[in-house]
CSV table of C-alpha atoms in Angstrom, one decimal:
chain,number,residue,atom,x,y,z
A,1267,UNK,CA,72.2,108.8,93.1
A,1268,UNK,CA,74.3,107.4,91.1
A,1269,UNK,CA,74.2,103.5,91.3
A,1270,UNK,CA,78.3,103.1,92.8
A,1271,UNK,CA,77.6,105.6,95.8
A,1272,UNK,CA,75.2,102.6,97.7
A,1273,UNK,CA,77.3,100.4,100.2
A,1274,UNK,CA,76.0,97.1,102.6
A,1275,UNK,CA,75.9,97.3,105.8
A,1276,UNK,CA,74.6,94.3,107.6
A,1277,UNK,CA,73.5,95.0,110.7
A,1278,UNK,CA,72.9,93.2,114.1
A,1279,UNK,CA,68.8,92.3,114.6
A,1280,UNK,CA,68.6,93.6,118.3
A,1281,UNK,CA,70.4,97.0,118.3
A,1282,UNK,CA,70.8,97.8,114.5
A,1283,UNK,CA,75.2,97.7,115.6
A,1284,UNK,CA,77.5,97.3,112.2
A,1285,UNK,CA,78.3,93.0,112.3
A,1286,UNK,CA,81.6,91.9,111.7
A,1287,UNK,CA,82.6,88.4,110.1
A,1288,UNK,CA,84.7,86.3,112.6
A,1289,UNK,CA,87.3,84.1,111.3
A,1290,UNK,CA,87.3,82.0,114.4
A,1291,UNK,CA,84.3,81.2,115.1
A,1292,UNK,CA,83.0,81.7,110.9
A,1293,UNK,CA,79.6,83.9,112.4
A,1294,UNK,CA,78.6,87.2,112.2
A,1295,UNK,CA,79.5,89.0,115.5
A,1296,UNK,CA,78.1,93.0,116.9
A,1297,UNK,CA,81.2,94.9,119.2
A,1298,UNK,CA,78.1,96.0,120.4
A,1299,UNK,CA,75.6,93.4,122.1
A,1300,UNK,CA,78.0,90.7,121.9
A,1301,UNK,CA,75.3,88.4,119.6
A,1302,UNK,CA,76.2,86.6,117.5
A,1303,UNK,CA,75.0,85.2,114.8
A,1304,UNK,CA,74.8,82.7,111.4
A,1305,UNK,CA,75.5,84.6,108.0
A,1306,UNK,CA,72.4,83.1,106.1
A,1307,UNK,CA,70.3,84.4,108.8
A,1308,UNK,CA,72.2,88.5,108.5
A,1309,UNK,CA,71.7,88.6,104.9
A,1310,UNK,CA,67.8,87.7,105.0
A,1311,UNK,CA,67.2,89.9,108.2
A,1312,UNK,CA,69.4,93.3,105.5
A,1313,UNK,CA,67.1,92.1,102.4
A,1314,UNK,CA,63.6,92.1,105.0
A,1315,UNK,CA,65.1,95.4,105.9
A,1316,UNK,CA,65.8,97.0,102.1
A,1317,UNK,CA,62.7,95.9,101.0
A,1318,UNK,CA,60.8,97.5,104.0
A,1319,UNK,CA,62.7,100.6,103.6
A,1320,UNK,CA,62.8,101.0,99.4
A,1321,UNK,CA,60.1,104.3,98.4
A,1322,UNK,CA,60.3,104.4,94.8
A,1323,UNK,CA,59.8,108.4,94.1
A,1324,UNK,CA,59.6,109.9,90.7
A,1325,UNK,CA,60.5,113.7,90.6
A,1326,UNK,CA,60.9,116.2,87.6
A,1327,UNK,CA,64.6,117.8,87.6
A,1328,UNK,CA,64.9,120.7,85.4
A,1329,UNK,CA,68.2,122.3,83.8
A,1330,UNK,CA,70.5,118.6,85.0
A,1331,UNK,CA,73.1,117.7,83.5
A,1332,UNK,CA,74.5,114.3,83.1
A,1333,UNK,CA,77.3,113.4,84.3
A,1334,UNK,CA,80.1,111.6,81.2
A,1335,UNK,CA,81.3,107.6,81.8
A,1336,UNK,CA,84.9,109.1,82.2
A,1337,UNK,CA,83.6,111.9,85.0
A,1338,UNK,CA,81.8,108.6,86.8
A,1339,UNK,CA,84.5,106.4,86.5
A,1340,UNK,CA,85.9,108.8,89.1
A,1341,UNK,CA,84.3,109.3,91.4
A,1342,UNK,CA,84.7,107.7,94.3
A,1343,UNK,CA,82.4,108.7,96.9
A,1344,UNK,CA,80.1,106.9,99.1
A,1345,UNK,CA,77.4,107.4,101.7
A,1346,UNK,CA,77.4,104.9,104.9
A,1347,UNK,CA,73.8,103.8,106.3
A,1348,UNK,CA,74.7,104.3,109.7
A,1349,UNK,CA,75.8,108.2,109.5
A,1350,UNK,CA,75.3,109.2,106.6
A,1351,UNK,CA,78.7,110.2,106.3
A,1352,UNK,CA,81.0,110.3,102.8
A,1353,UNK,CA,83.7,108.0,102.6
A,1354,UNK,CA,86.6,108.2,99.6
A,1355,UNK,CA,87.4,104.4,98.7
A,1356,UNK,CA,90.2,103.8,96.2
A,1357,UNK,CA,88.7,102.5,92.3
A,1358,UNK,CA,89.8,99.2,93.5
A,1359,UNK,CA,88.2,99.2,97.0
A,1360,UNK,CA,85.6,96.8,97.8
A,1361,UNK,CA,84.9,97.0,101.3
A,1362,UNK,CA,86.2,99.5,104.2
A,1363,UNK,CA,84.8,101.1,107.0
A,1364,UNK,CA,83.4,104.2,107.8
A,1365,UNK,CA,85.8,107.2,109.2
A,1366,UNK,CA,83.1,109.2,111.5
A,1367,UNK,CA,81.1,106.1,113.3
A,1368,UNK,CA,84.4,102.7,112.2
A,1369,UNK,CA,81.0,100.7,110.9
A,1370,UNK,CA,82.2,98.6,108.2
A,1371,UNK,CA,80.7,99.0,104.8
A,1372,UNK,CA,80.8,97.4,101.5
A,1373,UNK,CA,80.7,98.1,98.2
A,1374,UNK,CA,78.3,96.0,96.2
A,1375,UNK,CA,78.9,97.4,93.0
A,1376,UNK,CA,82.7,97.1,93.3
A,1377,UNK,CA,81.6,93.4,93.0
A,1378,UNK,CA,79.1,93.5,89.9
A,1379,UNK,CA,79.7,91.8,86.5
A,1380,UNK,CA,82.6,90.4,86.0
A,1381,UNK,CA,84.4,91.5,89.2
A,1382,UNK,CA,82.4,89.2,91.1
A,1383,UNK,CA,84.6,86.3,92.6
A,1384,UNK,CA,84.1,82.8,91.7
A,1385,UNK,CA,84.8,82.1,95.7
A,1386,UNK,CA,85.9,82.7,98.3
A,1387,UNK,CA,88.8,81.4,102.0
A,1388,UNK,CA,87.2,83.0,104.9
A,1389,UNK,CA,89.7,84.3,107.4
A,1390,UNK,CA,89.5,82.0,110.1
A,1391,UNK,CA,93.4,83.3,111.7
A,1392,UNK,CA,92.3,86.7,113.9
A,1393,UNK,CA,94.1,89.7,114.8
A,1394,UNK,CA,95.3,88.2,118.0
A,1395,UNK,CA,96.7,85.7,116.4
A,1396,UNK,CA,98.5,88.1,113.9
A,1397,UNK,CA,100.1,89.9,116.9
A,1398,UNK,CA,100.7,86.9,118.0
A,1399,UNK,CA,102.7,85.3,114.7
A,1400,UNK,CA,104.4,88.5,114.6
A,1401,UNK,CA,106.1,88.5,118.1
A,1402,UNK,CA,106.3,85.1,117.6
A,1403,UNK,CA,108.7,85.6,114.4
A,1404,UNK,CA,110.7,88.4,116.1
A,1405,UNK,CA,111.7,85.3,119.1
A,1406,UNK,CA,115.0,84.0,119.0
A,1407,UNK,CA,116.4,87.0,116.7
A,1408,UNK,CA,120.1,87.8,119.1
A,1409,UNK,CA,120.7,91.0,116.6
A,1410,UNK,CA,116.9,92.3,117.0
A,1411,UNK,CA,116.8,95.8,118.6
A,1412,UNK,CA,115.2,94.6,122.1
A,1413,UNK,CA,113.1,98.4,121.6
A,1414,UNK,CA,111.2,97.1,118.2
A,1415,UNK,CA,108.8,94.2,119.7
A,1416,UNK,CA,107.0,96.6,121.8
A,1417,UNK,CA,103.7,96.4,121.0
A,1418,UNK,CA,103.0,99.7,120.9
A,1419,UNK,CA,104.6,99.4,117.4
A,1420,UNK,CA,102.5,97.4,115.7
A,1421,UNK,CA,100.7,100.9,114.1
A,1422,UNK,CA,98.1,99.2,111.6
A,1423,UNK,CA,96.7,95.4,111.5
A,1424,UNK,CA,94.6,95.3,108.7
A,1425,UNK,CA,92.3,92.2,107.5
A,1426,UNK,CA,91.8,92.2,103.9
A,1427,UNK,CA,91.3,89.8,101.5
A,1428,UNK,CA,93.2,90.1,98.1
A,1429,UNK,CA,91.8,89.2,95.0
A,1430,UNK,CA,93.7,86.3,93.0
A,1431,UNK,CA,93.7,84.0,90.0
A,1432,UNK,CA,93.6,80.5,90.5
A,1433,UNK,CA,95.2,79.1,87.1
A,1434,UNK,CA,94.2,75.6,85.4
A,1435,UNK,CA,96.1,74.0,83.1
A,1436,UNK,CA,97.3,71.2,81.3
A,1437,UNK,CA,101.7,70.4,80.8
A,1438,UNK,CA,104.1,68.4,78.9
A,1439,UNK,CA,107.6,68.9,79.4
A,1440,UNK,CA,110.4,67.2,77.1
A,1441,UNK,CA,114.2,67.9,78.3
A,1442,UNK,CA,117.6,66.6,77.3
A,1443,UNK,CA,120.6,66.6,80.2
A,1444,UNK,CA,124.0,66.0,80.9
A,1445,UNK,CA,124.7,63.7,83.5
A,1446,UNK,CA,127.9,62.0,85.0
A,1447,UNK,CA,129.1,59.3,87.3
A,1448,UNK,CA,131.8,59.2,88.9
A,1449,UNK,CA,134.0,56.1,90.2
A,1450,UNK,CA,136.7,55.6,92.2
A,1451,UNK,CA,139.5,53.0,93.3
A,1452,UNK,CA,143.0,52.6,94.4
A,1453,UNK,CA,145.6,50.0,93.8
A,1454,UNK,CA,149.2,49.7,95.9
A,1455,UNK,CA,150.5,53.0,93.7
A,1456,UNK,CA,147.9,55.3,92.5
A,1457,UNK,CA,143.9,56.4,93.4
A,1458,UNK,CA,142.5,56.3,90.4
A,1459,UNK,CA,139.1,58.9,89.2
A,1460,UNK,CA,136.3,57.5,86.4
A,1461,UNK,CA,133.7,60.4,85.0
A,1462,UNK,CA,131.1,59.0,82.5
A,1463,UNK,CA,129.5,61.1,80.4
A,1464,UNK,CA,125.5,60.4,79.8
A,1465,UNK,CA,123.2,62.1,77.7
A,1466,UNK,CA,119.4,62.0,79.3
A,1467,UNK,CA,116.1,62.3,77.5
A,1468,UNK,CA,112.8,62.6,80.1
A,1469,UNK,CA,109.0,63.9,78.8
A,1470,UNK,CA,106.6,64.3,81.3
A,1471,UNK,CA,103.1,65.7,81.3
A,1472,UNK,CA,100.5,66.7,84.1
A,1473,UNK,CA,98.3,68.9,85.4
A,1474,UNK,CA,98.0,71.6,87.1
A,1475,UNK,CA,95.5,72.9,89.2
A,1476,UNK,CA,95.2,76.6,91.3
A,1477,UNK,CA,98.5,77.8,89.8
A,1478,UNK,CA,98.0,81.5,92.1
A,1479,UNK,CA,98.5,84.9,91.1
A,1480,UNK,CA,97.7,87.6,93.0
A,1481,UNK,CA,95.8,90.2,90.9
A,1482,UNK,CA,96.1,93.4,92.6
A,1483,UNK,CA,98.9,95.6,92.0
A,1484,UNK,CA,98.9,97.2,94.8
A,1485,UNK,CA,100.7,94.2,97.2
A,1486,UNK,CA,104.1,92.8,96.9
A,1487,UNK,CA,103.2,90.0,95.0
A,1488,UNK,CA,106.9,88.7,97.4
A,1489,UNK,CA,105.4,88.4,100.0
A,1490,UNK,CA,102.5,86.9,98.6
A,1491,UNK,CA,104.3,84.6,97.3
A,1492,UNK,CA,106.0,83.7,100.8
A,1493,UNK,CA,102.7,83.4,102.6
A,1494,UNK,CA,101.6,80.7,100.3
A,1495,UNK,CA,100.1,78.2,100.1
A,1496,UNK,CA,96.7,77.8,100.8
A,1497,UNK,CA,94.4,74.8,101.2
A,1498,UNK,CA,92.6,75.6,98.6
A,1499,UNK,CA,90.3,72.4,99.1
A,1500,UNK,CA,88.6,75.4,102.1
A,1501,UNK,CA,87.3,77.8,98.7
A,1502,UNK,CA,83.6,78.3,99.2
A,1503,UNK,CA,81.0,80.5,97.3
A,1504,UNK,CA,81.5,83.8,97.4
A,1505,UNK,CA,79.1,85.6,99.9
A,1506,UNK,CA,79.9,89.3,100.6
A,1507,UNK,CA,78.8,89.0,104.3
A,1508,UNK,CA,82.5,87.5,104.2
A,1509,UNK,CA,83.7,90.7,103.8
A,1510,UNK,CA,82.0,92.8,106.7
A,1511,UNK,CA,84.2,93.7,109.0
A,1512,UNK,CA,87.4,93.5,106.6
A,1513,UNK,CA,89.1,95.0,103.2
A,1514,UNK,CA,88.8,94.4,100.5
A,1515,UNK,CA,90.2,94.8,96.6
A,1516,UNK,CA,89.2,93.9,93.2
A,1517,UNK,CA,91.1,92.7,90.6
A,1518,UNK,CA,93.3,95.1,88.5
A,1519,UNK,CA,95.4,93.2,87.0
A,1520,UNK,CA,93.8,90.7,83.8
A,1521,UNK,CA,94.5,87.1,83.8
A,1522,UNK,CA,95.9,87.3,80.7
A,1523,UNK,CA,98.7,88.7,82.7
A,1524,UNK,CA,99.8,85.8,84.4
A,1525,UNK,CA,100.9,84.0,81.6
A,1526,UNK,CA,104.4,83.9,82.1
A,1527,UNK,CA,104.1,82.8,85.6
A,1528,UNK,CA,102.1,80.1,84.8
A,1529,UNK,CA,104.8,79.3,82.8
A,1530,UNK,CA,107.3,79.3,85.3
A,1531,UNK,CA,105.5,78.3,87.7
A,1532,UNK,CA,104.8,74.8,85.7
A,1533,UNK,CA,108.4,74.3,84.9
A,1534,UNK,CA,110.0,74.7,88.9
A,1535,UNK,CA,107.1,72.1,89.4
A,1536,UNK,CA,109.1,69.6,86.6
A,1537,UNK,CA,112.3,70.3,87.5
A,1538,UNK,CA,111.0,69.2,91.2
A,1539,UNK,CA,109.3,65.9,90.1
A,1540,UNK,CA,111.5,65.0,87.9
A,1541,UNK,CA,114.8,65.9,90.5
A,1542,UNK,CA,114.4,62.5,91.9
A,1543,UNK,CA,113.9,60.6,88.5
A,1544,UNK,CA,118.6,61.3,88.4
A,1545,UNK,CA,118.9,59.1,91.0
A,1546,UNK,CA,123.0,57.7,90.4
A,1547,UNK,CA,124.5,60.8,89.5
A,1548,UNK,CA,127.2,62.8,90.7
A,1549,UNK,CA,125.8,65.6,88.8
A,1550,UNK,CA,122.4,66.2,86.2
A,1551,UNK,CA,122.5,70.3,83.8
A,1552,UNK,CA,120.1,70.6,81.5
A,1553,UNK,CA,120.8,71.2,77.6
A,1554,UNK,CA,117.3,71.9,76.4
A,1555,UNK,CA,114.1,71.7,77.3
A,1556,UNK,CA,110.7,72.6,75.6
A,1557,UNK,CA,107.9,73.3,77.8
A,1558,UNK,CA,103.9,73.5,75.8
A,1559,UNK,CA,101.2,75.1,79.1
A,1560,UNK,CA,97.6,74.5,78.1
A,1561,UNK,CA,95.7,77.0,78.7
A,1562,UNK,CA,92.5,76.1,80.6
A,1563,UNK,CA,90.8,77.5,83.5
A,1564,UNK,CA,91.8,81.1,85.5
A,1565,UNK,CA,89.4,81.4,88.4
A,1566,UNK,CA,89.4,84.4,90.4
A,1567,UNK,CA,89.0,84.2,94.8
A,1568,UNK,CA,89.3,86.2,97.5
A,1569,UNK,CA,92.2,85.2,100.0
A,1570,UNK,CA,92.2,86.3,103.1
A,1571,UNK,CA,95.3,88.5,104.6
A,1572,UNK,CA,96.9,90.5,107.5
A,1573,UNK,CA,99.2,93.1,107.2
A,1574,UNK,CA,101.2,94.8,109.8
A,1575,UNK,CA,102.6,97.9,110.0
A,1576,UNK,CA,105.7,99.3,112.7
A,1577,UNK,CA,108.1,102.0,112.6
A,1578,UNK,CA,111.3,101.8,114.1
A,1579,UNK,CA,113.8,104.7,113.7
A,1580,UNK,CA,111.5,106.2,110.9
A,1581,UNK,CA,112.1,103.0,108.7
A,1582,UNK,CA,108.3,101.4,107.6
A,1583,UNK,CA,108.6,97.6,108.1
A,1584,UNK,CA,105.5,95.8,106.9
A,1585,UNK,CA,104.9,92.1,108.0
A,1586,UNK,CA,102.0,90.1,105.9
A,1587,UNK,CA,100.0,86.8,107.6
A,1588,UNK,CA,98.5,83.6,105.5
A,1589,UNK,CA,95.2,84.3,107.1
A,1590,UNK,CA,94.4,80.8,106.7
A,1591,UNK,CA,97.3,79.4,107.9
A,1592,UNK,CA,99.0,81.9,110.1
A,1593,UNK,CA,102.0,82.2,108.4
A,1594,UNK,CA,103.8,85.2,108.1
A,1595,UNK,CA,106.6,86.7,106.8
A,1596,UNK,CA,108.3,89.8,106.9
A,1597,UNK,CA,112.1,92.1,107.3
A,1598,UNK,CA,113.6,92.1,110.3
A,1599,UNK,CA,115.8,95.6,111.5
A,1600,UNK,CA,119.4,94.3,113.0
A,1601,UNK,CA,120.2,95.9,115.7
A,1602,UNK,CA,124.0,98.1,114.6
A,1603,UNK,CA,125.5,97.7,117.9
A,1604,UNK,CA,125.0,93.7,118.4
A,1605,UNK,CA,125.5,93.1,115.2
A,1606,UNK,CA,129.4,94.6,115.6
A,1607,UNK,CA,129.4,92.8,119.2
A,1608,UNK,CA,128.9,89.4,117.7
A,1609,UNK,CA,131.2,90.2,114.9
A,1610,UNK,CA,133.8,91.1,116.8
A,1611,UNK,CA,133.2,87.5,119.0
A,1612,UNK,CA,133.0,85.5,116.4
A,1613,UNK,CA,136.3,86.4,114.5
A,1614,UNK,CA,137.7,86.4,118.9
A,1615,UNK,CA,136.6,83.0,118.0
A,1616,UNK,CA,137.7,81.7,115.1
A,1617,UNK,CA,142.0,83.7,115.9
A,1618,UNK,CA,141.4,81.5,119.5
A,1619,UNK,CA,140.9,78.3,117.9
A,1620,UNK,CA,143.9,79.5,114.5
A,1621,UNK,CA,146.2,79.5,117.1
A,1622,UNK,CA,145.2,76.7,118.8
A,1623,UNK,CA,145.6,74.9,115.3
A,1624,UNK,CA,149.1,76.3,114.8
A,1625,UNK,CA,150.1,75.1,118.5
A,1626,UNK,CA,149.0,71.7,117.8
A,1627,UNK,CA,150.9,71.4,114.3
A,1628,UNK,CA,154.2,73.3,115.9
């Protein structure tokens, strides 16, 4: 059997059902017998089962040929250890569910070698938290269609570990700016305005840690940026057991692809830091900026994300929630009838106000 066809399923020591990682307890739980276990204990238990069940046989196969490297790279079939069903997974998938018995499975070969993450932030928010955040996002939206918040419209809610690159680097900025100061005064005859012009220079350096970039081409970068930030102080050593019960992808965007993103974020950070140094000026306009970034480490990590999909009037709406902090993002539909009604109401109010002003002037 091709080594890629092996998967890992963490079994319950009590009933042998598949275990899932629970973010609210940080433990593995069995949905069948309701037992909960520490991760280290389950990993040790499953390792002992694998050693007991392993048997080496050497068979002489006749008239067989090996698959080519290209053929092997295109094989994405895995066997479920619980029911023996075949799991077809995308080439970047590292964790999924069996379509036959619904048990969570992990493809360890997808995480071997250079693909193994340096660290992971486990889920702390549950599926119910994601549902509640979605409904809370819909509250107080007068133009939102009433039927959109129907719970049955949430077609799919998936917990996904998304691959990220976290960049550490040093930055230095040398910039010049045109600035103005405006002063005014009056006498008995005139009102005076004086504008002074300045050429201001700033030089700054800083150390940056954990500049994030989504490492999966399948994920919407705008969504991933919208649910930032994560608390990177909660990063822990990667363990495959945290993937159980969730989907997971390995990166398909190399670390080198983040060079421009790092420069943009470093430049924006310098702008934010220097903003408070331009006190007393009426306006500040940059004329030139020289940015230098010294590359450091690029750490490969997995971060938790809840993805929610719902349909309304034939259109798919996707929402994303930070699986650590609960921050939710997404675009809501607008009820055309309500929008027209609100526009007419506002236009009417403006018309009445204009009439009152005209009456007062007359």
